[in-house]
Amino acid sequence: MRQMRNLLTGILLMQGMLFTTLPVAAQGGEAELDSIAKRDDVTSAEQKENTVDVKEIVFGHIGDAYEWHITTWGKTHVTIPLPIIVYSSQTGWHAFLSSRLEENEGSYEGFSIAPEGSKYEGKVVEYDAAGNEIRPWDISITKVTLSLLINSVLLLIIILAVAQWYRKHPQGSAAPGGFIGFMEMFIMMVNDDIIKSCVGPKYRKFAPYLLTAFFFIFINNIMGLIPIFPGGANVTGNIAITMVLALFTFVAVNLFGTKTYWKDIFWPDVPWWLKVPVPMMPFIEFFGIFTKPFALMIRLFANMLAGHMAMLVLTCLIFISASMGPALNGTLTVASVLFNIFMNALELLVAFIQAYVFTMLSAVFIGLAQEEHKEVKVKENNN
């Protein structure tokens, strides 16, 4: 009961953090739009400037950037400039803060951000003598990269704190309580219910990777729901991150696959005419090697991206309806806040479910690659 109470308390505190910034932002943005709507001499430039660009807000949040936007105070944008590190084939290495671009009218040391409509839109580019855009080798610390580093450090602190408790307490001592007890329950649930049951007898070999994958995805999902720094970055909604995670599962499945696993791919137990002269079934089985990690990559990416986009669109309803009159604006504001509360509660659940599903499917794929035929097991027992 105490562990469950601690869990519920944590969820309620997280919900409070999610909504503390919403009323203030809504009130400020709504007041500004109302004041503009009441004026009769609004120019087309002012109207365009103060029109809420939902596309820019949504894709600006879910996309990557060379700076971390914290908030906007009046007309002042509070941002954290991030280091841009690029290598140019013409001028060599360059390292500078992204704020240098803004200070120098969008260009610094020959580099600038590609404009909208460019094939490198939003990325650092340089120009050759003919004026063509050239993409340098870019290893900059972007918003997603910084968030990934922060979340990884946070995960290390949590896991090492749990490990430190067990080093100080001998085996057989009293069960831990509080946060350590909650983490023990969490880790044992993943280990016993997912890894052990899906991988099979050889589960200990793959448990470190699968536990790491679960908690890495889970903590990045949770941090992505917190609207204030250092949260709010769309890490698991970035397809590059999910691709690397799926690639690790792909390597674990195929590198440690048994002879039986590879035999079932290149010579499956199906009628011979499905294998020769046209190797239809071997081709399908071989193609399945790549579709499994692809499904892992797309599933996690699409679910987390859709959740972020839905919450942002619902929040934008407040600002879109600010000039439509107090009755409609008030109704949509209440509806937006209520739906956002529901979506945030749902996303907390989705954050866990997506980590669970990715780990479970990875464990299933690894377990299938570890299976032996029953005939082989019978021969081993007879020997």
Short mmCIF file of C-alpha atoms in Angstrom, two decimals:
data_model
loop_
_atom_site.label_atom_id
_atom_site.label_comp_id
_atom_site.label_asym_id
_atom_site.label_seq_id
_atom_site.Cartn_x
_atom_site.Cartn_y
_atom_site.Cartn_z
CA MET A 1 0.00 0.00 0.00
CA ARG A 2 2.81 2.40 0.83
CA GLN A 3 4.45 1.80 -2.57
CA MET A 4 1.14 2.38 -4.33
CA ARG A 5 0.61 5.58 -2.33
CA ASN A 6 4.07 6.82 -3.31
CA LEU A 7 3.33 6.06 -6.95
CA LEU A 8 0.01 7.94 -6.90
CA THR A 9 1.65 10.89 -5.13
CA GLY A 10 4.33 11.06 -7.81
CA ILE A 11 1.75 10.98 -10.59
CA LEU A 12 -0.29 13.77 -8.97
CA LEU A 13 2.82 15.94 -8.53
CA MET A 14 3.73 15.37 -12.17
CA GLN A 15 0.23 16.33 -13.26
CA GLY A 16 0.56 19.53 -11.23
CA MET A 17 3.80 20.40 -13.01
CA LEU A 18 2.20 19.77 -16.38
CA PHE A 19 -0.55 22.32 -15.84
CA THR A 20 1.08 25.11 -13.80
CA THR A 21 2.33 26.84 -16.93
CA LEU A 22 -0.85 26.45 -19.00
CA PRO A 23 -3.18 29.04 -17.38
CA VAL A 24 -0.48 31.73 -17.27
CA ALA A 25 0.47 31.21 -20.91
CA ALA A 26 -3.15 31.15 -21.99
CA GLN A 27 -3.99 34.32 -20.10
CA GLY A 28 -1.05 36.30 -21.52
CA GLY A 29 -1.54 35.17 -25.11
CA GLU A 30 -5.30 35.68 -24.98
CA ALA A 31 -4.99 39.22 -23.59
CA GLU A 32 -2.54 40.21 -26.31
CA LEU A 33 -4.75 38.88 -29.09
CA ASP A 34 -7.85 40.51 -27.58
CA SER A 35 -6.19 43.93 -27.50
CA ILE A 36 -5.26 43.63 -31.16
CA ALA A 37 -8.73 42.41 -32.14
CA LYS A 38 -10.36 45.49 -30.54
CA ARG A 39 -8.31 47.95 -32.59
CA ASP A 40 -9.76 49.24 -35.84
CA ASP A 41 -6.48 50.36 -37.42
CA VAL A 42 -4.73 46.99 -37.46
CA THR A 43 -2.46 46.70 -40.49
CA SER A 44 -2.08 43.50 -42.49
CA ALA A 45 1.52 43.20 -41.25
CA GLU A 46 0.39 43.41 -37.60
CA GLN A 47 -2.41 40.94 -38.24
CA LYS A 48 0.00 38.46 -39.82
CA GLU A 49 2.52 38.96 -37.02
CA ASN A 50 -0.04 38.31 -34.29
CA THR A 51 -1.82 35.43 -36.00
CA VAL A 52 -1.18 32.14 -34.24
CA ASP A 53 0.81 29.88 -36.54
CA VAL A 54 -0.23 26.44 -35.32
CA LYS A 55 2.07 24.67 -37.77
CA GLU A 56 5.10 26.62 -36.56
CA ILE A 57 4.25 25.99 -32.90
CA VAL A 58 3.66 22.27 -33.34
CA PHE A 59 6.60 21.50 -35.61
CA GLY A 60 8.84 23.90 -33.70
CA HIS A 61 8.23 21.83 -30.56
CA ILE A 62 8.50 18.33 -31.99
CA GLY A 63 11.46 19.19 -34.23
CA ASP A 64 15.11 19.58 -33.33
CA ALA A 65 16.84 22.96 -32.96
CA TYR A 66 20.21 24.56 -32.28
CA GLU A 67 18.78 26.40 -29.28
CA TRP A 68 16.43 25.51 -26.45
CA HIS A 69 13.45 27.86 -26.26
CA ILE A 70 12.29 28.21 -22.64
CA THR A 71 9.50 30.79 -22.83
CA THR A 72 8.48 34.11 -24.36
CA TRP A 73 8.15 37.12 -22.03
CA GLY A 74 6.36 39.85 -23.95
CA LYS A 75 8.41 40.08 -27.13
CA THR A 76 11.55 38.67 -25.52
CA HIS A 77 12.39 35.05 -26.28
CA VAL A 78 14.14 33.31 -23.40
CA THR A 79 16.37 30.65 -24.95
CA ILE A 80 19.45 28.63 -24.11
CA PRO A 81 22.04 28.86 -26.93
CA LEU A 82 23.63 25.51 -27.74
CA PRO A 83 27.08 24.82 -29.20
CA ILE A 84 27.29 24.41 -32.98
CA ILE A 85 30.19 22.15 -33.95
CA VAL A 86 30.73 21.66 -37.69
CA TYR A 87 33.49 20.59 -40.02
CA SER A 88 33.78 22.30 -43.39
CA SER A 89 35.78 20.75 -46.22
CA GLN A 90 36.83 24.29 -47.16
CA THR A 91 37.66 25.93 -43.83
CA GLY A 92 38.02 23.07 -41.33
CA TRP A 93 36.52 22.86 -37.85
CA HIS A 94 34.27 25.54 -36.35
CA ALA A 95 32.69 25.73 -32.89
CA PHE A 96 30.47 28.56 -31.65
CA LEU A 97 27.22 29.17 -29.80
CA SER A 98 24.01 29.38 -31.82
CA SER A 99 23.44 32.88 -30.40
CA ARG A 100 26.28 34.09 -32.65
CA LEU A 101 24.05 33.59 -35.68
CA GLU A 102 21.36 35.89 -34.28
CA GLU A 103 23.92 38.50 -33.21
CA ASN A 104 25.36 38.63 -36.74
CA GLU A 105 22.11 38.80 -38.70
CA GLY A 106 21.83 35.06 -39.27
CA SER A 107 25.35 34.34 -40.49
CA TYR A 108 28.60 33.62 -38.66
CA GLU A 109 31.97 32.42 -39.99
CA GLY A 110 30.30 31.63 -43.31
CA PHE A 111 27.58 29.45 -41.78
CA SER A 112 23.85 30.10 -41.52
CA ILE A 113 20.58 28.27 -40.95
CA ALA A 114 18.97 27.07 -44.18
CA PRO A 115 15.72 28.99 -44.83
CA GLU A 116 12.23 27.57 -45.19
CA GLY A 117 11.77 25.69 -48.45
CA SER A 118 15.40 24.59 -48.66
CA LYS A 119 16.19 20.88 -48.75
CA TYR A 120 18.31 21.51 -45.63
CA GLU A 121 15.63 23.60 -43.91
CA GLY A 122 16.54 24.37 -40.29
CA LYS A 123 20.05 22.92 -40.60
CA VAL A 124 23.44 24.64 -40.60
CA VAL A 125 24.73 25.21 -44.14
CA GLU A 126 27.49 27.09 -45.92
CA TYR A 127 27.62 28.38 -49.49
CA ASP A 128 30.12 27.69 -52.24
CA ALA A 129 31.37 30.22 -54.81
CA ALA A 130 28.32 29.60 -56.99
CA GLY A 131 25.94 30.26 -54.10
CA ASN A 132 24.85 26.64 -53.66
CA GLU A 133 24.06 25.32 -50.20
CA ILE A 134 26.57 22.84 -48.81
CA ARG A 135 25.89 20.79 -45.72
CA PRO A 136 28.98 20.54 -43.46
CA TRP A 137 29.68 17.58 -41.21
CA ASP A 138 27.52 18.51 -38.23
CA ILE A 139 28.07 17.15 -34.70
CA SER A 140 26.38 20.02 -32.88
CA ILE A 141 24.77 19.67 -29.45
CA THR A 142 21.15 20.23 -30.46
CA LYS A 143 18.05 20.35 -28.26
CA VAL A 144 17.36 16.63 -28.63
CA THR A 145 21.03 15.78 -28.03
CA LEU A 146 21.19 17.87 -24.85
CA SER A 147 17.93 16.40 -23.57
CA LEU A 148 19.24 12.91 -24.34
CA LEU A 149 22.39 13.60 -22.31
CA ILE A 150 20.43 15.07 -19.38
CA ASN A 151 17.98 12.17 -19.30
CA SER A 152 20.80 9.63 -19.55
CA VAL A 153 22.61 11.23 -16.61
CA LEU A 154 19.36 11.23 -14.63
CA LEU A 155 18.86 7.53 -15.43
CA LEU A 156 22.43 6.75 -14.31
CA ILE A 157 21.90 8.60 -11.03
CA ILE A 158 18.69 6.67 -10.31
CA ILE A 159 20.15 3.24 -11.13
CA LEU A 160 23.45 3.86 -9.33
CA ALA A 161 21.56 5.07 -6.24
CA VAL A 162 19.60 1.80 -6.19
CA ALA A 163 22.79 -0.23 -6.72
CA GLN A 164 24.53 1.68 -3.91
CA TRP A 165 21.75 0.74 -1.47
CA TYR A 166 22.15 -2.95 -2.28
CA ARG A 167 25.93 -2.74 -1.89
CA LYS A 168 25.49 -1.37 1.62
CA HIS A 169 22.86 -3.93 2.65
CA PRO A 170 23.74 -7.64 2.63
CA GLN A 171 21.49 -10.20 1.00
CA GLY A 172 18.64 -11.26 3.28
CA SER A 173 18.32 -7.89 5.03
CA ALA A 174 15.00 -6.10 5.38
CA ALA A 175 13.25 -5.13 2.16
CA PRO A 176 13.86 -1.52 1.10
CA GLY A 177 11.10 1.06 1.29
CA GLY A 178 10.34 4.37 -0.34
CA PHE A 179 11.93 5.11 -3.70
CA ILE A 180 14.37 2.17 -3.55
CA GLY A 181 11.48 -0.20 -2.86
CA PHE A 182 9.51 1.27 -5.75
CA MET A 183 12.46 0.83 -8.13
CA GLU A 184 12.97 -2.76 -6.94
CA MET A 185 9.33 -3.51 -7.69
CA PHE A 186 9.66 -1.82 -11.07
CA ILE A 187 12.87 -3.66 -12.05
CA MET A 188 11.57 -7.05 -10.92
CA MET A 189 8.35 -6.52 -12.86
CA VAL A 190 10.26 -5.86 -16.08
CA ASN A 191 12.72 -8.70 -15.44
CA ASP A 192 10.16 -11.37 -14.45
CA ASP A 193 7.08 -10.43 -16.46
CA ILE A 194 8.76 -9.35 -19.70
CA ILE A 195 12.34 -10.54 -20.06
CA LYS A 196 12.25 -13.91 -18.29
CA SER A 197 8.93 -15.00 -19.75
CA CYS A 198 9.63 -13.86 -23.33
CA VAL A 199 13.32 -14.69 -23.82
CA GLY A 200 13.33 -18.05 -22.05
CA PRO A 201 16.11 -19.93 -20.24
CA LYS A 202 18.88 -17.70 -21.64
CA TYR A 203 17.25 -14.50 -20.39
CA ARG A 204 20.14 -13.49 -18.09
CA LYS A 205 22.37 -12.86 -21.10
CA PHE A 206 20.00 -10.25 -22.53
CA ALA A 207 18.51 -8.80 -19.32
CA PRO A 208 21.02 -5.87 -19.05
CA TYR A 209 20.20 -4.59 -22.53
CA LEU A 210 16.44 -5.04 -22.22
CA LEU A 211 16.29 -3.40 -18.77
CA THR A 212 18.37 -0.49 -20.09
CA ALA A 213 16.11 -0.12 -23.13
CA PHE A 214 12.96 -0.10 -20.98
CA PHE A 215 14.10 2.53 -18.49
CA PHE A 216 15.81 4.63 -21.17
CA ILE A 217 12.58 4.85 -23.18
CA PHE A 218 10.43 5.33 -20.08
CA ILE A 219 12.44 8.20 -18.59
CA ASN A 220 12.70 9.98 -21.96
CA ASN A 221 8.94 9.61 -22.44
CA ILE A 222 8.23 11.05 -18.98
CA MET A 223 10.68 13.93 -19.37
CA GLY A 224 9.11 14.79 -22.71
CA LEU A 225 5.78 15.45 -20.97
CA ILE A 226 7.20 18.03 -18.53
CA PRO A 227 6.66 21.43 -20.18
CA ILE A 228 9.55 23.25 -18.45
CA PHE A 229 13.32 22.89 -18.80
CA PRO A 230 14.94 20.33 -18.77
CA GLY A 231 11.78 18.55 -19.94
CA GLY A 232 9.66 19.04 -23.01
CA ALA A 233 12.06 17.75 -25.68
CA ASN A 234 10.66 15.23 -28.13
CA VAL A 235 13.41 12.60 -27.77
CA THR A 236 11.50 9.36 -28.37
CA GLY A 237 9.44 11.15 -31.04
CA ASN A 238 12.66 11.58 -33.03
CA ILE A 239 13.01 8.80 -35.59
CA ALA A 240 16.83 8.83 -35.35
CA ILE A 241 16.61 7.82 -31.67
CA THR A 242 14.07 5.05 -32.27
CA MET A 243 16.12 3.83 -35.24
CA VAL A 244 19.23 3.36 -33.07
CA LEU A 245 17.19 1.53 -30.41
CA ALA A 246 15.71 -0.78 -33.06
CA LEU A 247 19.20 -1.31 -34.51
CA PHE A 248 20.46 -2.55 -31.12
CA THR A 249 17.60 -5.06 -31.00
CA PHE A 250 18.38 -6.09 -34.59
CA VAL A 251 22.02 -6.79 -33.62
CA ALA A 252 21.03 -8.68 -30.44
CA VAL A 253 18.60 -10.87 -32.38
CA ASN A 254 20.81 -11.76 -35.32
CA LEU A 255 24.25 -11.75 -33.74
CA PHE A 256 23.25 -14.24 -31.02
CA GLY A 257 20.77 -16.22 -33.11
CA THR A 258 21.16 -20.02 -32.99
CA LYS A 259 21.79 -22.37 -35.90
CA THR A 260 18.14 -23.36 -35.75
CA TYR A 261 17.12 -19.71 -36.16
CA TRP A 262 19.21 -19.28 -39.30
CA LYS A 263 18.10 -22.65 -40.68
CA ASP A 264 14.44 -21.62 -40.30
CA ILE A 265 15.20 -18.50 -42.32
CA PHE A 266 17.11 -19.99 -45.25
CA TRP A 267 15.54 -23.48 -45.25
CA PRO A 268 12.21 -23.31 -43.37
CA ASP A 269 10.04 -26.38 -42.70
CA VAL A 270 7.59 -25.83 -45.57
CA PRO A 271 6.79 -27.86 -48.72
CA TRP A 272 9.82 -28.08 -51.04
CA TRP A 273 8.05 -26.31 -53.92
CA LEU A 274 7.97 -23.15 -51.78
CA LYS A 275 11.79 -23.27 -51.57
CA VAL A 276 12.94 -24.53 -54.95
CA PRO A 277 13.35 -23.59 -57.74
CA VAL A 278 12.00 -20.19 -56.60
CA PRO A 279 13.08 -19.51 -52.97
CA MET A 280 9.85 -17.73 -52.10
CA MET A 281 9.66 -18.66 -48.38
CA PRO A 282 13.39 -18.10 -47.69
CA PHE A 283 13.05 -14.65 -49.27
CA ILE A 284 10.01 -13.84 -47.11
CA GLU A 285 11.78 -15.07 -43.96
CA PHE A 286 14.92 -13.09 -44.82
CA PHE A 287 12.84 -9.97 -45.48
CA GLY A 288 11.24 -10.48 -42.04
CA ILE A 289 14.65 -9.96 -40.41
CA PHE A 290 14.42 -6.28 -41.36
CA THR A 291 10.68 -5.71 -40.94
CA LYS A 292 10.82 -6.56 -37.22
CA PRO A 293 13.21 -3.74 -36.19
CA PHE A 294 11.47 -1.41 -38.66
CA ALA A 295 8.15 -2.05 -36.88
CA LEU A 296 9.83 -1.34 -33.52
CA MET A 297 11.23 1.94 -34.84
CA ILE A 298 7.99 3.20 -36.38
CA ARG A 299 5.73 2.10 -33.50
CA LEU A 300 7.61 4.04 -30.81
CA PHE A 301 8.25 7.07 -33.04
CA ALA A 302 4.68 7.42 -34.30
CA ASN A 303 2.98 6.96 -30.92
CA MET A 304 5.12 9.50 -29.07
CA LEU A 305 5.03 12.00 -31.94
CA ALA A 306 1.23 11.79 -32.22
CA GLY A 307 0.79 12.36 -28.48
CA HIS A 308 2.92 15.53 -28.50
CA MET A 309 1.14 16.88 -31.57
CA ALA A 310 -2.33 16.23 -30.13
CA MET A 311 -1.57 18.10 -26.89
CA LEU A 312 -0.05 21.06 -28.74
CA VAL A 313 -3.01 21.37 -31.13
CA LEU A 314 -5.45 21.29 -28.20
CA THR A 315 -3.47 24.03 -26.42
CA CYS A 316 -3.44 26.17 -29.57
CA LEU A 317 -7.26 26.22 -29.57
CA ILE A 318 -7.08 28.81 -26.76
CA PHE A 319 -5.08 31.26 -28.87
CA ILE A 320 -6.87 30.56 -32.15
CA SER A 321 -10.25 31.39 -30.60
CA ALA A 322 -9.02 34.50 -28.73
CA SER A 323 -10.44 36.85 -31.39
CA MET A 324 -13.75 34.99 -31.81
CA GLY A 325 -15.54 36.56 -28.88
CA PRO A 326 -15.57 35.81 -25.15
CA ALA A 327 -18.33 33.18 -25.29
CA LEU A 328 -16.68 30.97 -27.92
CA ASN A 329 -13.20 31.61 -26.59
CA GLY A 330 -14.23 30.77 -23.02
CA THR A 331 -15.96 27.56 -24.13
CA LEU A 332 -12.99 26.41 -26.22
CA THR A 333 -10.56 27.36 -23.45
CA VAL A 334 -12.39 25.19 -20.93
CA ALA A 335 -12.63 22.36 -23.47
CA SER A 336 -8.95 22.72 -24.35
CA VAL A 337 -7.84 22.58 -20.71
CA LEU A 338 -10.07 19.59 -19.93
CA PHE A 339 -8.92 17.68 -23.00
CA ASN A 340 -5.31 18.55 -22.20
CA ILE A 341 -5.72 17.14 -18.69
CA PHE A 342 -7.13 13.96 -20.20
CA MET A 343 -4.40 13.76 -22.86
CA ASN A 344 -1.61 14.34 -20.33
CA ALA A 345 -3.03 11.61 -18.07
CA LEU A 346 -3.27 9.35 -21.11
CA GLU A 347 0.27 10.20 -22.20
CA LEU A 348 1.59 9.22 -18.75
CA LEU A 349 0.07 5.82 -19.35
CA VAL A 350 1.33 5.72 -22.95
CA ALA A 351 4.86 6.59 -21.73
CA PHE A 352 4.85 3.35 -19.74
CA ILE A 353 3.02 1.27 -22.36
CA GLN A 354 5.39 2.20 -25.19
CA ALA A 355 8.45 1.33 -23.09
CA TYR A 356 6.73 -1.92 -22.11
CA VAL A 357 5.76 -2.83 -25.69
CA PHE A 358 9.20 -2.03 -27.15
CA THR A 359 10.92 -4.15 -24.47
CA MET A 360 8.40 -6.99 -24.78
CA LEU A 361 8.66 -7.18 -28.59
CA SER A 362 12.46 -7.00 -28.41
CA ALA A 363 12.42 -9.82 -25.85
CA VAL A 364 10.06 -11.88 -28.04
CA PHE A 365 12.28 -11.44 -31.12
CA ILE A 366 15.39 -12.37 -29.12
CA GLY A 367 13.59 -15.35 -27.58
CA LEU A 368 12.52 -16.65 -31.00
CA ALA A 369 16.14 -16.46 -32.16
CA GLN A 370 17.22 -18.56 -29.13
CA GLU A 371 14.79 -21.43 -29.66
CA GLU A 372 15.95 -24.93 -30.54
CA HIS A 373 13.91 -27.60 -32.32
CA LYS A 374 12.26 -30.19 -30.12
CA GLU A 375 14.19 -32.94 -31.93
CA VAL A 376 17.46 -31.33 -30.85
CA LYS A 377 16.30 -31.16 -27.25
CA VAL A 378 15.24 -34.82 -27.29
CA LYS A 379 18.67 -35.89 -28.58
CA GLU A 380 20.39 -33.85 -25.87
CA ASN A 381 18.25 -35.49 -23.17
CA ASN A 382 18.98 -39.00 -24.50
CA ASN A 383 22.69 -38.29 -24.43
#
